[in-house]
Amino acid sequence: MKKILTGLFLFILTLGGVAAGTNLSHSLNHKQIPQASLVNAKTAKLTVKLAVPGNPKILRIPKIKVDANIESVGLDKEKAMDVPKDSDNAGWFNLGVKPGEKGNGVLDGHLDKASGAPAVFWNVANLVSGDKIIVTDEKGTDRTFSVIKIAQYPYDNFPLQEVFGSSDKAMLNLISCNGTWNSLTHNYSKRTVVYSQLSK
């Protein structure tokens, strides 16, 4: 399967270093830790650090029986989002936010293998609103996302801003190929995007 997206590097530069809804330096360093204030019965205020997600490691989608490892991927030599090396794995875009952080976290995956056999996201287009997506991070913490929308786009008219841009919610977007296979370009004509939001 050809690389998922083109033009992503230019998109990141256009945002002035903002990738997938966060300042790029923040994406890489994660120095800012969100905080919440709790007030006890005596109205004394306590400041507690909220858990910061670790790098995503496991993806589970019960509806379509996905239980897969997650590889960390960046940009390929064509400045497009890279894809996982193992077609049974999903790929996390490591220049964006981690699943569970505010913004659009992005995972991609192959539709099929070179042999034509199903790959990790073979059935991802069959998800519907309300279906659950569970990501386990390197700390062993599970975060559950609920599907809110599924869309298909022509390969050459992909909505980079909507999928990778900023958001005031903790989103997780899954990308895979769909449509007609072109044997000359070794590419599918469409992309499926599953949009989901953190529910717990």
PDB file of C-alpha atoms in Angstrom:
ATOM      1  CA  MET A   1       0.000   0.000   0.000  1.00  0.00           C
ATOM      2  CA  LYS A   2       1.330   3.428  -0.917  1.00  0.00           C
ATOM      3  CA  LYS A   3       1.962   5.993   1.814  1.00  0.00           C
ATOM      4  CA  ILE A   4      -1.212   7.286   3.414  1.00  0.00           C
ATOM      5  CA  LEU A   5      -0.826  11.020   2.800  1.00  0.00           C
ATOM      6  CA  THR A   6       1.116  13.540   0.781  1.00  0.00           C
ATOM      7  CA  GLY A   7       1.638  17.210   1.573  1.00  0.00           C
ATOM      8  CA  LEU A   8       1.743  16.609   5.320  1.00  0.00           C
ATOM      9  CA  PHE A   9       5.178  18.145   5.810  1.00  0.00           C
ATOM     10  CA  LEU A  10       4.050  21.342   4.055  1.00  0.00           C
ATOM     11  CA  PHE A  11       0.922  21.343   6.210  1.00  0.00           C
ATOM     12  CA  ILE A  12       3.023  21.167   9.386  1.00  0.00           C
ATOM     13  CA  LEU A  13       5.220  24.024   8.200  1.00  0.00           C
ATOM     14  CA  THR A  14       2.147  26.080   7.287  1.00  0.00           C
ATOM     15  CA  LEU A  15       0.919  25.724  10.844  1.00  0.00           C
ATOM     16  CA  GLY A  16       4.195  27.227  12.009  1.00  0.00           C
ATOM     17  CA  GLY A  17       5.358  24.104  13.777  1.00  0.00           C
ATOM     18  CA  VAL A  18       1.944  23.052  14.991  1.00  0.00           C
ATOM     19  CA  ALA A  19       1.263  19.397  14.285  1.00  0.00           C
ATOM     20  CA  ALA A  20      -1.952  17.605  15.102  1.00  0.00           C
ATOM     21  CA  GLY A  21      -3.243  20.331  17.349  1.00  0.00           C
ATOM     22  CA  THR A  22      -0.224  21.144  19.486  1.00  0.00           C
ATOM     23  CA  ASN A  23       2.999  23.107  19.368  1.00  0.00           C
ATOM     24  CA  LEU A  24       5.582  20.777  17.849  1.00  0.00           C
ATOM     25  CA  SER A  25       8.108  21.372  20.603  1.00  0.00           C
ATOM     26  CA  HIS A  26       5.397  20.535  23.121  1.00  0.00           C
ATOM     27  CA  SER A  27       4.567  17.393  21.145  1.00  0.00           C
ATOM     28  CA  LEU A  28       8.122  16.194  21.396  1.00  0.00           C
ATOM     29  CA  ASN A  29       8.990  17.300  24.915  1.00  0.00           C
ATOM     30  CA  HIS A  30       5.651  17.305  26.747  1.00  0.00           C
ATOM     31  CA  LYS A  31       6.957  19.762  29.346  1.00  0.00           C
ATOM     32  CA  GLN A  32       3.581  21.285  30.077  1.00  0.00           C
ATOM     33  CA  ILE A  33       1.483  19.156  32.428  1.00  0.00           C
ATOM     34  CA  PRO A  34      -2.228  19.984  32.754  1.00  0.00           C
ATOM     35  CA  GLN A  35      -3.361  20.574  36.298  1.00  0.00           C
ATOM     36  CA  ALA A  36      -6.660  20.405  38.148  1.00  0.00           C
ATOM     37  CA  SER A  37      -7.563  22.052  41.464  1.00  0.00           C
ATOM     38  CA  LEU A  38      -9.542  20.167  44.077  1.00  0.00           C
ATOM     39  CA  VAL A  39     -11.294  21.837  46.995  1.00  0.00           C
ATOM     40  CA  ASN A  40     -11.797  19.812  50.206  1.00  0.00           C
ATOM     41  CA  ALA A  41     -14.484  20.264  52.843  1.00  0.00           C
ATOM     42  CA  LYS A  42     -12.466  23.007  54.526  1.00  0.00           C
ATOM     43  CA  THR A  43     -12.120  24.818  51.166  1.00  0.00           C
ATOM     44  CA  ALA A  44      -8.358  24.261  51.161  1.00  0.00           C
ATOM     45  CA  LYS A  45      -7.105  24.028  47.584  1.00  0.00           C
ATOM     46  CA  LEU A  46      -4.901  21.185  46.427  1.00  0.00           C
ATOM     47  CA  THR A  47      -3.204  21.162  43.034  1.00  0.00           C
ATOM     48  CA  VAL A  48      -2.938  17.728  41.459  1.00  0.00           C
ATOM     49  CA  LYS A  49      -1.097  16.829  38.274  1.00  0.00           C
ATOM     50  CA  LEU A  50      -3.233  14.948  35.791  1.00  0.00           C
ATOM     51  CA  ALA A  51      -1.792  11.828  34.190  1.00  0.00           C
ATOM     52  CA  VAL A  52       0.049  12.565  30.958  1.00  0.00           C
ATOM     53  CA  PRO A  53      -0.382   9.803  28.364  1.00  0.00           C
ATOM     54  CA  GLY A  54       2.644   7.724  27.479  1.00  0.00           C
ATOM     55  CA  ASN A  55       3.452   6.634  23.951  1.00  0.00           C
ATOM     56  CA  PRO A  56       0.677   4.400  22.588  1.00  0.00           C
ATOM     57  CA  LYS A  57       1.587   0.708  22.393  1.00  0.00           C
ATOM     58  CA  ILE A  58      -1.554  -1.401  21.912  1.00  0.00           C
ATOM     59  CA  LEU A  59      -4.713  -0.771  19.865  1.00  0.00           C
ATOM     60  CA  ARG A  60      -7.890  -2.725  20.468  1.00  0.00           C
ATOM     61  CA  ILE A  61     -11.136  -2.354  18.524  1.00  0.00           C
ATOM     62  CA  PRO A  62     -13.530  -5.027  19.848  1.00  0.00           C
ATOM     63  CA  LYS A  63     -16.187  -4.515  17.143  1.00  0.00           C
ATOM     64  CA  ILE A  64     -13.804  -5.614  14.362  1.00  0.00           C
ATOM     65  CA  LYS A  65     -11.572  -7.855  16.498  1.00  0.00           C
ATOM     66  CA  VAL A  66      -8.444  -5.726  16.213  1.00  0.00           C
ATOM     67  CA  ASP A  67      -5.754  -6.331  18.835  1.00  0.00           C
ATOM     68  CA  ALA A  68      -2.574  -4.839  17.411  1.00  0.00           C
ATOM     69  CA  ASN A  69       0.765  -3.359  18.337  1.00  0.00           C
ATOM     70  CA  ILE A  70       1.327   0.316  17.587  1.00  0.00           C
ATOM     71  CA  GLU A  71       4.502   1.453  15.850  1.00  0.00           C
ATOM     72  CA  SER A  72       5.796   5.014  16.149  1.00  0.00           C
ATOM     73  CA  VAL A  73       6.015   6.625  12.696  1.00  0.00           C
ATOM     74  CA  GLY A  74       6.960  10.071  11.439  1.00  0.00           C
ATOM     75  CA  LEU A  75       7.401  11.385   7.911  1.00  0.00           C
ATOM     76  CA  ASP A  76       8.775   9.353   5.041  1.00  0.00           C
ATOM     77  CA  LYS A  77      11.257  10.613   2.437  1.00  0.00           C
ATOM     78  CA  GLU A  78       8.366  12.123   0.479  1.00  0.00           C
ATOM     79  CA  LYS A  79       7.301  14.125   3.546  1.00  0.00           C
ATOM     80  CA  ALA A  80       4.098  12.133   3.898  1.00  0.00           C
ATOM     81  CA  MET A  81       2.938  10.368   7.039  1.00  0.00           C
ATOM     82  CA  ASP A  82       4.748   7.058   7.104  1.00  0.00           C
ATOM     83  CA  VAL A  83       3.009   3.712   7.546  1.00  0.00           C
ATOM     84  CA  PRO A  84       3.824   0.832   9.909  1.00  0.00           C
ATOM     85  CA  LYS A  85       6.433  -1.627   8.674  1.00  0.00           C
ATOM     86  CA  ASP A  86       4.340  -4.584   9.833  1.00  0.00           C
ATOM     87  CA  SER A  87       0.969  -4.703   8.079  1.00  0.00           C
ATOM     88  CA  ASP A  88      -0.599  -6.218  11.199  1.00  0.00           C
ATOM     89  CA  ASN A  89       0.383  -3.148  13.251  1.00  0.00           C
ATOM     90  CA  ALA A  90      -1.047   0.358  13.438  1.00  0.00           C
ATOM     91  CA  GLY A  91       1.196   3.427  13.148  1.00  0.00           C
ATOM     92  CA  TRP A  92       1.063   6.417  15.515  1.00  0.00           C
ATOM     93  CA  PHE A  93       2.050   9.813  14.024  1.00  0.00           C
ATOM     94  CA  ASN A  94       4.732  10.790  16.525  1.00  0.00           C
ATOM     95  CA  LEU A  95       4.943  14.428  15.393  1.00  0.00           C
ATOM     96  CA  GLY A  96       1.429  14.951  16.688  1.00  0.00           C
ATOM     97  CA  VAL A  97      -0.254  14.457  20.032  1.00  0.00           C
ATOM     98  CA  LYS A  98      -0.465  11.216  21.988  1.00  0.00           C
ATOM     99  CA  PRO A  99      -3.889   9.581  22.188  1.00  0.00           C
ATOM    100  CA  GLY A 100      -5.538  11.038  25.283  1.00  0.00           C
ATOM    101  CA  GLU A 101      -4.018  14.521  24.940  1.00  0.00           C
ATOM    102  CA  LYS A 102      -6.011  17.486  23.701  1.00  0.00           C
ATOM    103  CA  GLY A 103      -5.814  17.612  19.904  1.00  0.00           C
ATOM    104  CA  ASN A 104      -6.012  15.155  17.035  1.00  0.00           C
ATOM    105  CA  GLY A 105      -3.990  12.027  17.650  1.00  0.00           C
ATOM    106  CA  VAL A 106      -3.619   9.997  14.456  1.00  0.00           C
ATOM    107  CA  LEU A 107      -3.126   6.282  13.807  1.00  0.00           C
ATOM    108  CA  ASP A 108      -2.823   4.788  10.333  1.00  0.00           C
ATOM    109  CA  GLY A 109      -2.854   1.194   9.151  1.00  0.00           C
ATOM    110  CA  HIS A 110      -2.781  -0.934   6.034  1.00  0.00           C
ATOM    111  CA  LEU A 111      -5.995  -2.148   4.443  1.00  0.00           C
ATOM    112  CA  ASP A 112      -4.374  -5.270   2.995  1.00  0.00           C
ATOM    113  CA  LYS A 113      -1.070  -7.033   2.542  1.00  0.00           C
ATOM    114  CA  ALA A 114       0.994  -7.436  -0.621  1.00  0.00           C
ATOM    115  CA  SER A 115      -0.641 -10.834  -1.069  1.00  0.00           C
ATOM    116  CA  GLY A 116      -4.103  -9.283  -0.913  1.00  0.00           C
ATOM    117  CA  ALA A 117      -4.801 -10.811   2.500  1.00  0.00           C
ATOM    118  CA  PRO A 118      -6.513  -8.584   5.086  1.00  0.00           C
ATOM    119  CA  ALA A 119      -4.277  -6.283   7.139  1.00  0.00           C
ATOM    120  CA  VAL A 120      -4.933  -4.520  10.459  1.00  0.00           C
ATOM    121  CA  PHE A 121      -7.539  -2.016   9.173  1.00  0.00           C
ATOM    122  CA  TRP A 122      -9.309  -4.341   6.731  1.00  0.00           C
ATOM    123  CA  ASN A 123     -12.661  -3.825   8.494  1.00  0.00           C
ATOM    124  CA  VAL A 124     -12.161  -0.317   9.881  1.00  0.00           C
ATOM    125  CA  ALA A 125     -14.740   1.134   7.460  1.00  0.00           C
ATOM    126  CA  ASN A 126     -17.379  -1.081   9.108  1.00  0.00           C
ATOM    127  CA  LEU A 127     -17.226   0.861  12.371  1.00  0.00           C
ATOM    128  CA  VAL A 128     -20.221   2.993  13.320  1.00  0.00           C
ATOM    129  CA  SER A 129     -20.867   5.820  15.764  1.00  0.00           C
ATOM    130  CA  GLY A 130     -20.591   4.622  19.349  1.00  0.00           C
ATOM    131  CA  ASP A 131     -18.120   1.812  18.691  1.00  0.00           C
ATOM    132  CA  LYS A 132     -15.191   1.723  21.112  1.00  0.00           C
ATOM    133  CA  ILE A 133     -11.474   2.111  20.370  1.00  0.00           C
ATOM    134  CA  ILE A 134      -9.076   1.354  23.218  1.00  0.00           C
ATOM    135  CA  VAL A 135      -5.458   2.504  23.314  1.00  0.00           C
ATOM    136  CA  THR A 136      -3.012   1.206  25.916  1.00  0.00           C
ATOM    137  CA  ASP A 137       0.068   3.358  26.481  1.00  0.00           C
ATOM    138  CA  GLU A 138       3.573   2.418  27.598  1.00  0.00           C
ATOM    139  CA  LYS A 139       2.536   2.965  31.227  1.00  0.00           C
ATOM    140  CA  GLY A 140      -0.175   0.308  30.930  1.00  0.00           C
ATOM    141  CA  THR A 141      -3.007   2.859  31.034  1.00  0.00           C
ATOM    142  CA  ASP A 142      -6.076   2.221  28.871  1.00  0.00           C
ATOM    143  CA  ARG A 143      -7.934   5.100  27.233  1.00  0.00           C
ATOM    144  CA  THR A 144     -11.266   4.479  25.537  1.00  0.00           C
ATOM    145  CA  PHE A 145     -12.464   6.506  22.574  1.00  0.00           C
ATOM    146  CA  SER A 146     -15.958   6.476  21.070  1.00  0.00           C
ATOM    147  CA  VAL A 147     -16.441   6.682  17.317  1.00  0.00           C
ATOM    148  CA  ILE A 148     -18.315   9.821  16.317  1.00  0.00           C
ATOM    149  CA  LYS A 149     -17.989   9.830  12.519  1.00  0.00           C
ATOM    150  CA  ILE A 150     -16.679   7.783   9.586  1.00  0.00           C
ATOM    151  CA  ALA A 151     -15.827   9.457   6.285  1.00  0.00           C
ATOM    152  CA  GLN A 152     -14.198   8.641   2.958  1.00  0.00           C
ATOM    153  CA  TYR A 153     -12.155  11.095   0.904  1.00  0.00           C
ATOM    154  CA  PRO A 154     -10.467  11.019  -2.492  1.00  0.00           C
ATOM    155  CA  TYR A 155      -6.741  10.416  -2.077  1.00  0.00           C
ATOM    156  CA  ASP A 156      -5.921  13.739  -3.755  1.00  0.00           C
ATOM    157  CA  ASN A 157      -8.452  15.748  -1.723  1.00  0.00           C
ATOM    158  CA  PHE A 158      -7.652  14.741   1.838  1.00  0.00           C
ATOM    159  CA  PRO A 159      -8.706  17.164   4.654  1.00  0.00           C
ATOM    160  CA  LEU A 160      -5.357  17.585   6.448  1.00  0.00           C
ATOM    161  CA  GLN A 161      -6.642  20.330   8.755  1.00  0.00           C
ATOM    162  CA  GLU A 162      -9.618  18.300   9.949  1.00  0.00           C
ATOM    163  CA  VAL A 163      -7.608  15.143  10.569  1.00  0.00           C
ATOM    164  CA  PHE A 164      -4.292  16.573  11.820  1.00  0.00           C
ATOM    165  CA  GLY A 165      -5.186  20.122  12.864  1.00  0.00           C
ATOM    166  CA  SER A 166      -5.909  21.591  16.274  1.00  0.00           C
ATOM    167  CA  SER A 167      -8.828  20.586  18.483  1.00  0.00           C
ATOM    168  CA  ASP A 168      -9.971  21.543  21.969  1.00  0.00           C
ATOM    169  CA  LYS A 169     -10.958  17.906  22.579  1.00  0.00           C
ATOM    170  CA  ALA A 170      -8.946  14.712  22.917  1.00  0.00           C
ATOM    171  CA  MET A 171      -9.516  13.096  19.532  1.00  0.00           C
ATOM    172  CA  LEU A 172      -8.186   9.942  17.897  1.00  0.00           C
ATOM    173  CA  ASN A 173      -8.439   9.576  14.126  1.00  0.00           C
ATOM    174  CA  LEU A 174      -7.787   6.320  12.270  1.00  0.00           C
ATOM    175  CA  ILE A 175      -6.731   6.390   8.614  1.00  0.00           C
ATOM    176  CA  SER A 176      -6.688   3.583   6.065  1.00  0.00           C
ATOM    177  CA  CYS A 177      -6.934   3.061   2.319  1.00  0.00           C
ATOM    178  CA  ASN A 178     -10.124   2.339   0.437  1.00  0.00           C
ATOM    179  CA  GLY A 179     -11.570   2.573  -3.033  1.00  0.00           C
ATOM    180  CA  THR A 180     -10.030   1.280  -6.263  1.00  0.00           C
ATOM    181  CA  TRP A 181      -6.488  -0.069  -6.505  1.00  0.00           C
ATOM    182  CA  ASN A 182      -4.310   1.514  -9.222  1.00  0.00           C
ATOM    183  CA  SER A 183      -1.641  -0.975 -10.269  1.00  0.00           C
ATOM    184  CA  LEU A 184       0.386   1.743 -12.029  1.00  0.00           C
ATOM    185  CA  THR A 185       0.687   4.101  -9.046  1.00  0.00           C
ATOM    186  CA  HIS A 186       0.403   1.327  -6.448  1.00  0.00           C
ATOM    187  CA  ASN A 187      -2.169   3.377  -4.604  1.00  0.00           C
ATOM    188  CA  TYR A 188      -5.822   3.254  -3.610  1.00  0.00           C
ATOM    189  CA  SER A 189      -8.172   5.974  -4.823  1.00  0.00           C
ATOM    190  CA  LYS A 190      -9.699   6.817  -1.427  1.00  0.00           C
ATOM    191  CA  ARG A 191      -8.941   7.095   2.266  1.00  0.00           C
ATOM    192  CA  THR A 192     -11.225   6.113   5.116  1.00  0.00           C
ATOM    193  CA  VAL A 193     -11.054   8.205   8.286  1.00  0.00           C
ATOM    194  CA  VAL A 194     -12.648   7.111  11.555  1.00  0.00           C
ATOM    195  CA  TYR A 195     -13.032  10.044  13.956  1.00  0.00           C
ATOM    196  CA  SER A 196     -13.309   9.230  17.657  1.00  0.00           C
ATOM    197  CA  GLN A 197     -13.329  11.173  20.915  1.00  0.00           C
ATOM    198  CA  LEU A 198     -11.987  10.280  24.361  1.00  0.00           C
ATOM    199  CA  SER A 199     -14.777   8.952  26.532  1.00  0.00           C
ATOM    200  CA  LYS A 200     -12.822   7.606  29.522  1.00  0.00           C
TER     201      LYS A 200
END
